[in-house]
């Protein structure tokens, strides 16, 4: 009878693995990184997995082995000892080994936590390119302040060049994630977060919003395409020549809840990103904008209430999506 | 007039979805059937005096268990609807909005209206018996706790057919849950459903702390207390520290929604991140609150079925307390990706990993309890050794992997996370509570559950579990994020999702077999006359099953850890038993209708506030105060059971009449 179950389980898991492998290959995301950050994160995942397995595998084996060895039906019963309930030696091992493993893992984790802090610029011979990201309901807006172009749900940048993402949100919080390039960071209104990623080779990488943000959140996917510098420059030129400009009115309309296809714009209102950030600033302090805040320190999230000083410099054209933050901003 | 009524009804009832119309019909039919049966068999009075007004902890426990199994069915249906929607790419079974509502209610119901009440049910069924007490410290409050949970759960559940369900996720992050993005009533149902039942949870926490600290049988020092009671103490201490945070958080978000304040809004200086910190300061301890008692259950079961003392009792106690304390300083690991910086992330990463140490120690303790034992594999032990240990160890391992902050940037909000917490919550909490239910079932009802069906159910649950959640780890690493209602054909996620859905339905089958097992056993199982069918170790097995109303005819005097086992050993050795003390009249609390009436008023108040109907909310709150007032001046709350009645009950229970 039991053998029947086990066969069933084995068949099902084999079938499962076959189906899994059929769909894989280049779809493996986190396990197939194409950038320095993603690769180091994969290393860390591997290190932590191995450290855990050192303790997990023997534990499971021991559990089954002891349960089986001392089952009631076995022949020899001499070593039944119902009073045996303490052994300092065993207890020392069972506290000691997990403590040791956690110490090692904690050391590794702390090291990598500082090394891979997402707001820290990446070392590279190339100058980083800045891309500003805003999560809207339910689409991704990408602004290229150096190139002066903007795209929606589509991202392109040169390979081997560090990309410095500046992120905010003009909608409920979301999370910006391109698994093959590296880990995600939240996009939050009233804040400008930073995330540095790099693509080591050309390719089209799947990106998405990872934090639930309402009805059509599931459709907030985009392609992040890494190309050669020439192809990138060419693409920028094409966008500049072949697309319309994004106006403030156009932005206000874009920010309304809804789903869109990929879009591109030849220009966008200056300071749009800062405007989105300060729109939700809580007011009170005079401060500097996200792009001016070049501190690149670990405390990238602290920009939240430092932007209200710019409230006076808001572009004209308040839309119906405005939330009335101006009325509430205290000066 | 007619038009007005029609307009109102169109707003008030959820319309436009055939699934919901089906549910409407089912609800009306079920309610009518219940009313008909109660009326036809003239059972209304019996229901009221024996059950609805009872303050007996055992009956309250049974009502908790029944309610939570119903909620398990509801939450499970939600899960299967979701898995059906995800069975293939671009599926159009549920609309995105409906999907969002379903994952929200699935999460809330499973944690707050299934796991919590099932846990409270087991507390009630077991703790007083295990520590040799006649009842809990505050029997009236205990009944009130149950009815508050029930009122909260009902309020939350009717949102499904009236007004519309909440849709902002089980922790309802603002601003998504604020009026700006969520103007409907769903979120208000969320706030009041949880708030009302949360008051009950807090009261239960206080009740059981006092019960355990003050009402143990003479001689039962804390270090002679059974492990389940220890785990309940740990869990309740966490409840009284964590639940006030939830109460305040929900109250602030109510003030935001109802009075237009700006605690957590996007605009006006609100800070949604503050909500996320607060909700996780409750939410993280909450998962340990529900899993600690499961650890206690496994400890009892392993010792009983290995016929051996629990290995490392002191380690176990220390581990439970360590877990319940450390669980309060790990909350920020739920948002490593919020950019708090390396210092904060490093702190919370390490504090999270530290929890793995006492948890790991407990696993070793269970394993070494079997060492040199005589291990038998009845269903409760099957759940423990074959179900729980491997599942929880792997789930714990992926938890440690998630706690590695820089790696978490890649796991966060993905299906990897979903697989992890289902593995610990199902493998730990659900498996534990099912094991506990099967284990203590004969004590509560006087007969065992059918073993064969129990084993079938076990295998369906277990195989279903792995088939369902192992693919989710992989699909998470492929980039699939949680809460997406659909995905594309070229994502490569189809196969894994298909397998996962099959697993979900296997678990559903496991649940159905469990229900069948219970019904079959009610009809066919033989009565257990020993009161001790598993050859147990602790006090609850020393009295007849089901336990008489007053639990212990004579207050037990405890000398050892596992006192009942030691007594049986001495008896087997032929040592003379101590002479029994004479019976004395037993002091008992009287039933009271106030808890259920007061909870009814809470329900009215909550419902009124959800719909902004002050004409209903204000009388609701007045009713609540009137009930408090009435109870304060009620001096007729107790009575004595005379000795001859105790003698008759004992004789009948032991079959010696």
PDB file of C-alpha atoms in Angstrom, chain B residues 335-459:
ATOM      1  CA  UNK B 335      10.787  45.149   3.583  1.00  0.00           C
ATOM      2  CA  UNK B 336      14.526  44.899   3.126  1.00  0.00           C
ATOM      3  CA  UNK B 337      13.925  46.439  -0.296  1.00  0.00           C
ATOM      4  CA  UNK B 338      12.585  49.654   1.167  1.00  0.00           C
ATOM      5  CA  UNK B 339      16.009  51.230   1.101  1.00  0.00           C
ATOM      6  CA  UNK B 340      16.472  51.623   4.844  1.00  0.00           C
ATOM      7  CA  UNK B 341      20.170  51.209   4.251  1.00  0.00           C
ATOM      8  CA  UNK B 342      22.766  48.599   5.071  1.00  0.00           C
ATOM      9  CA  UNK B 343      22.857  49.157   8.834  1.00  0.00           C
ATOM     10  CA  UNK B 344      19.162  48.542   9.339  1.00  0.00           C
ATOM     11  CA  UNK B 345      19.078  45.632   6.907  1.00  0.00           C
ATOM     12  CA  UNK B 346      22.085  43.979   8.523  1.00  0.00           C
ATOM     13  CA  UNK B 347      20.499  44.235  11.969  1.00  0.00           C
ATOM     14  CA  UNK B 348      17.194  42.738  10.909  1.00  0.00           C
ATOM     15  CA  UNK B 349      18.862  40.074   8.778  1.00  0.00           C
ATOM     16  CA  UNK B 350      20.886  38.847  11.736  1.00  0.00           C
ATOM     17  CA  UNK B 351      18.029  39.051  14.243  1.00  0.00           C
ATOM     18  CA  UNK B 352      15.913  37.004  11.845  1.00  0.00           C
ATOM     19  CA  UNK B 353      18.565  34.328  11.430  1.00  0.00           C
ATOM     20  CA  UNK B 354      18.926  34.069  15.190  1.00  0.00           C
ATOM     21  CA  UNK B 355      15.356  32.746  15.423  1.00  0.00           C
ATOM     22  CA  UNK B 356      16.489  29.740  13.412  1.00  0.00           C
ATOM     23  CA  UNK B 357      18.690  28.628  16.315  1.00  0.00           C
ATOM     24  CA  UNK B 358      16.038  27.911  18.999  1.00  0.00           C
ATOM     25  CA  UNK B 359      13.717  26.595  16.288  1.00  0.00           C
ATOM     26  CA  UNK B 360      16.397  24.216  15.071  1.00  0.00           C
ATOM     27  CA  UNK B 361      17.072  23.093  18.636  1.00  0.00           C
ATOM     28  CA  UNK B 362      13.421  22.160  19.026  1.00  0.00           C
ATOM     29  CA  UNK B 363      13.598  19.945  15.960  1.00  0.00           C
ATOM     30  CA  UNK B 364      16.626  18.148  17.399  1.00  0.00           C
ATOM     31  CA  UNK B 365      14.784  17.724  20.663  1.00  0.00           C
ATOM     32  CA  UNK B 366      11.890  16.000  18.947  1.00  0.00           C
ATOM     33  CA  UNK B 367      14.265  13.739  17.062  1.00  0.00           C
ATOM     34  CA  UNK B 368      16.151  12.751  20.216  1.00  0.00           C
ATOM     35  CA  UNK B 369      12.888  12.135  22.029  1.00  0.00           C
ATOM     36  CA  UNK B 370      12.393   9.229  19.636  1.00  0.00           C
ATOM     37  CA  UNK B 371      15.934   7.974  20.317  1.00  0.00           C
ATOM     38  CA  UNK B 372      15.738   4.862  22.502  1.00  0.00           C
ATOM     39  CA  UNK B 373      11.957   5.009  22.431  1.00  0.00           C
ATOM     40  CA  UNK B 374       9.239   2.730  21.125  1.00  0.00           C
ATOM     41  CA  UNK B 375       7.915   4.736  18.241  1.00  0.00           C
ATOM     42  CA  UNK B 376       4.513   3.952  16.750  1.00  0.00           C
ATOM     43  CA  UNK B 377       2.917   5.742  13.838  1.00  0.00           C
ATOM     44  CA  UNK B 378      -0.686   6.501  14.591  1.00  0.00           C
ATOM     45  CA  UNK B 379      -2.055   9.434  12.595  1.00  0.00           C
ATOM     46  CA  UNK B 380      -0.924  12.207  14.976  1.00  0.00           C
ATOM     47  CA  UNK B 381       2.628  10.868  14.862  1.00  0.00           C
ATOM     48  CA  UNK B 382       2.453  10.531  11.089  1.00  0.00           C
ATOM     49  CA  UNK B 383       1.639  14.232  10.859  1.00  0.00           C
ATOM     50  CA  UNK B 384       4.525  15.011  13.185  1.00  0.00           C
ATOM     51  CA  UNK B 385       7.402  12.926  11.895  1.00  0.00           C
ATOM     52  CA  UNK B 386       6.594  12.393   8.233  1.00  0.00           C
ATOM     53  CA  UNK B 387       4.566  15.545   7.717  1.00  0.00           C
ATOM     54  CA  UNK B 388       5.861  18.307   9.910  1.00  0.00           C
ATOM     55  CA  UNK B 389       9.570  17.696  10.503  1.00  0.00           C
ATOM     56  CA  UNK B 390      10.810  17.498   6.894  1.00  0.00           C
ATOM     57  CA  UNK B 391       8.385  20.164   5.727  1.00  0.00           C
ATOM     58  CA  UNK B 392       9.214  22.620   8.468  1.00  0.00           C
ATOM     59  CA  UNK B 393      12.942  22.039   8.257  1.00  0.00           C
ATOM     60  CA  UNK B 394      12.911  22.880   4.555  1.00  0.00           C
ATOM     61  CA  UNK B 395      10.566  25.823   5.134  1.00  0.00           C
ATOM     62  CA  UNK B 396      12.828  27.038   7.909  1.00  0.00           C
ATOM     63  CA  UNK B 397      15.794  26.776   5.611  1.00  0.00           C
ATOM     64  CA  UNK B 398      14.181  28.887   2.909  1.00  0.00           C
ATOM     65  CA  UNK B 399      13.292  31.308   5.697  1.00  0.00           C
ATOM     66  CA  UNK B 400      16.944  31.646   6.593  1.00  0.00           C
ATOM     67  CA  UNK B 401      17.707  32.146   2.884  1.00  0.00           C
ATOM     68  CA  UNK B 402      15.119  34.930   2.779  1.00  0.00           C
ATOM     69  CA  UNK B 403      16.652  36.556   5.831  1.00  0.00           C
ATOM     70  CA  UNK B 404      19.913  37.118   3.942  1.00  0.00           C
ATOM     71  CA  UNK B 405      19.067  40.703   3.091  1.00  0.00           C
ATOM     72  CA  UNK B 406      20.958  41.172  -0.206  1.00  0.00           C
ATOM     73  CA  UNK B 407      19.658  37.841  -1.485  1.00  0.00           C
ATOM     74  CA  UNK B 408      16.167  38.837  -0.399  1.00  0.00           C
ATOM     75  CA  UNK B 409      16.279  41.604  -2.994  1.00  0.00           C
ATOM     76  CA  UNK B 410      15.825  38.726  -5.433  1.00  0.00           C
ATOM     77  CA  UNK B 411      13.272  36.718  -3.428  1.00  0.00           C
ATOM     78  CA  UNK B 412      11.109  39.503  -2.123  1.00  0.00           C
ATOM     79  CA  UNK B 413       7.469  39.481  -3.231  1.00  0.00           C
ATOM     80  CA  UNK B 414       8.115  36.566  -5.553  1.00  0.00           C
ATOM     81  CA  UNK B 415       6.563  33.116  -5.537  1.00  0.00           C
ATOM     82  CA  UNK B 416       9.682  31.970  -3.684  1.00  0.00           C
ATOM     83  CA  UNK B 417       8.362  33.893  -0.705  1.00  0.00           C
ATOM     84  CA  UNK B 418       4.862  32.509  -1.210  1.00  0.00           C
ATOM     85  CA  UNK B 419       6.223  28.980  -1.196  1.00  0.00           C
ATOM     86  CA  UNK B 420       8.296  29.683   1.933  1.00  0.00           C
ATOM     87  CA  UNK B 421       5.553  31.008   4.134  1.00  0.00           C
ATOM     88  CA  UNK B 422       3.042  28.420   3.016  1.00  0.00           C
ATOM     89  CA  UNK B 423       5.598  25.776   3.838  1.00  0.00           C
ATOM     90  CA  UNK B 424       6.057  27.034   7.377  1.00  0.00           C
ATOM     91  CA  UNK B 425       2.411  27.897   7.936  1.00  0.00           C
ATOM     92  CA  UNK B 426       0.958  24.729   6.431  1.00  0.00           C
ATOM     93  CA  UNK B 427       3.829  22.451   7.428  1.00  0.00           C
ATOM     94  CA  UNK B 428       4.012  23.968  10.900  1.00  0.00           C
ATOM     95  CA  UNK B 429       0.671  25.412  11.872  1.00  0.00           C
ATOM     96  CA  UNK B 430      -1.898  23.446   9.856  1.00  0.00           C
ATOM     97  CA  UNK B 431      -0.141  20.095  10.190  1.00  0.00           C
ATOM     98  CA  UNK B 432       0.354  20.807  13.886  1.00  0.00           C
ATOM     99  CA  UNK B 433      -3.245  21.724  14.585  1.00  0.00           C
ATOM    100  CA  UNK B 434      -4.567  18.766  12.614  1.00  0.00           C
ATOM    101  CA  UNK B 435      -2.206  16.500  14.553  1.00  0.00           C
ATOM    102  CA  UNK B 436      -3.421  18.080  17.790  1.00  0.00           C
ATOM    103  CA  UNK B 437      -7.043  17.745  16.800  1.00  0.00           C
ATOM    104  CA  UNK B 438      -6.644  14.034  16.002  1.00  0.00           C
ATOM    105  CA  UNK B 439      -4.623  13.516  19.183  1.00  0.00           C
ATOM    106  CA  UNK B 440      -7.058  15.205  21.577  1.00  0.00           C
ATOM    107  CA  UNK B 441     -10.216  14.244  19.678  1.00  0.00           C
ATOM    108  CA  UNK B 442     -10.955  11.219  21.908  1.00  0.00           C
ATOM    109  CA  UNK B 443     -10.546  13.387  24.999  1.00  0.00           C
ATOM    110  CA  UNK B 444     -13.078  15.881  23.687  1.00  0.00           C
ATOM    111  CA  UNK B 445     -15.648  13.574  22.138  1.00  0.00           C
ATOM    112  CA  UNK B 446     -15.018  10.200  23.712  1.00  0.00           C
ATOM    113  CA  UNK B 447     -14.084   8.323  20.543  1.00  0.00           C
ATOM    114  CA  UNK B 448     -11.061   8.162  18.260  1.00  0.00           C
ATOM    115  CA  UNK B 449     -11.073   9.272  14.651  1.00  0.00           C
ATOM    116  CA  UNK B 450     -10.847   6.576  12.011  1.00  0.00           C
ATOM    117  CA  UNK B 451      -7.158   5.774  11.452  1.00  0.00           C
ATOM    118  CA  UNK B 452      -7.436   4.525   7.896  1.00  0.00           C
ATOM    119  CA  UNK B 453      -9.241   7.588   6.583  1.00  0.00           C
ATOM    120  CA  UNK B 454      -6.881   9.734   8.639  1.00  0.00           C
ATOM    121  CA  UNK B 455      -3.923   8.234   6.848  1.00  0.00           C
ATOM    122  CA  UNK B 456      -5.524   8.747   3.444  1.00  0.00           C
ATOM    123  CA  UNK B 457      -6.158  12.346   4.333  1.00  0.00           C
ATOM    124  CA  UNK B 458      -2.583  12.704   5.524  1.00  0.00           C
ATOM    125  CA  UNK B 459      -1.096  11.443   2.262  1.00  0.00           C
TER     126      UNK B 459
END
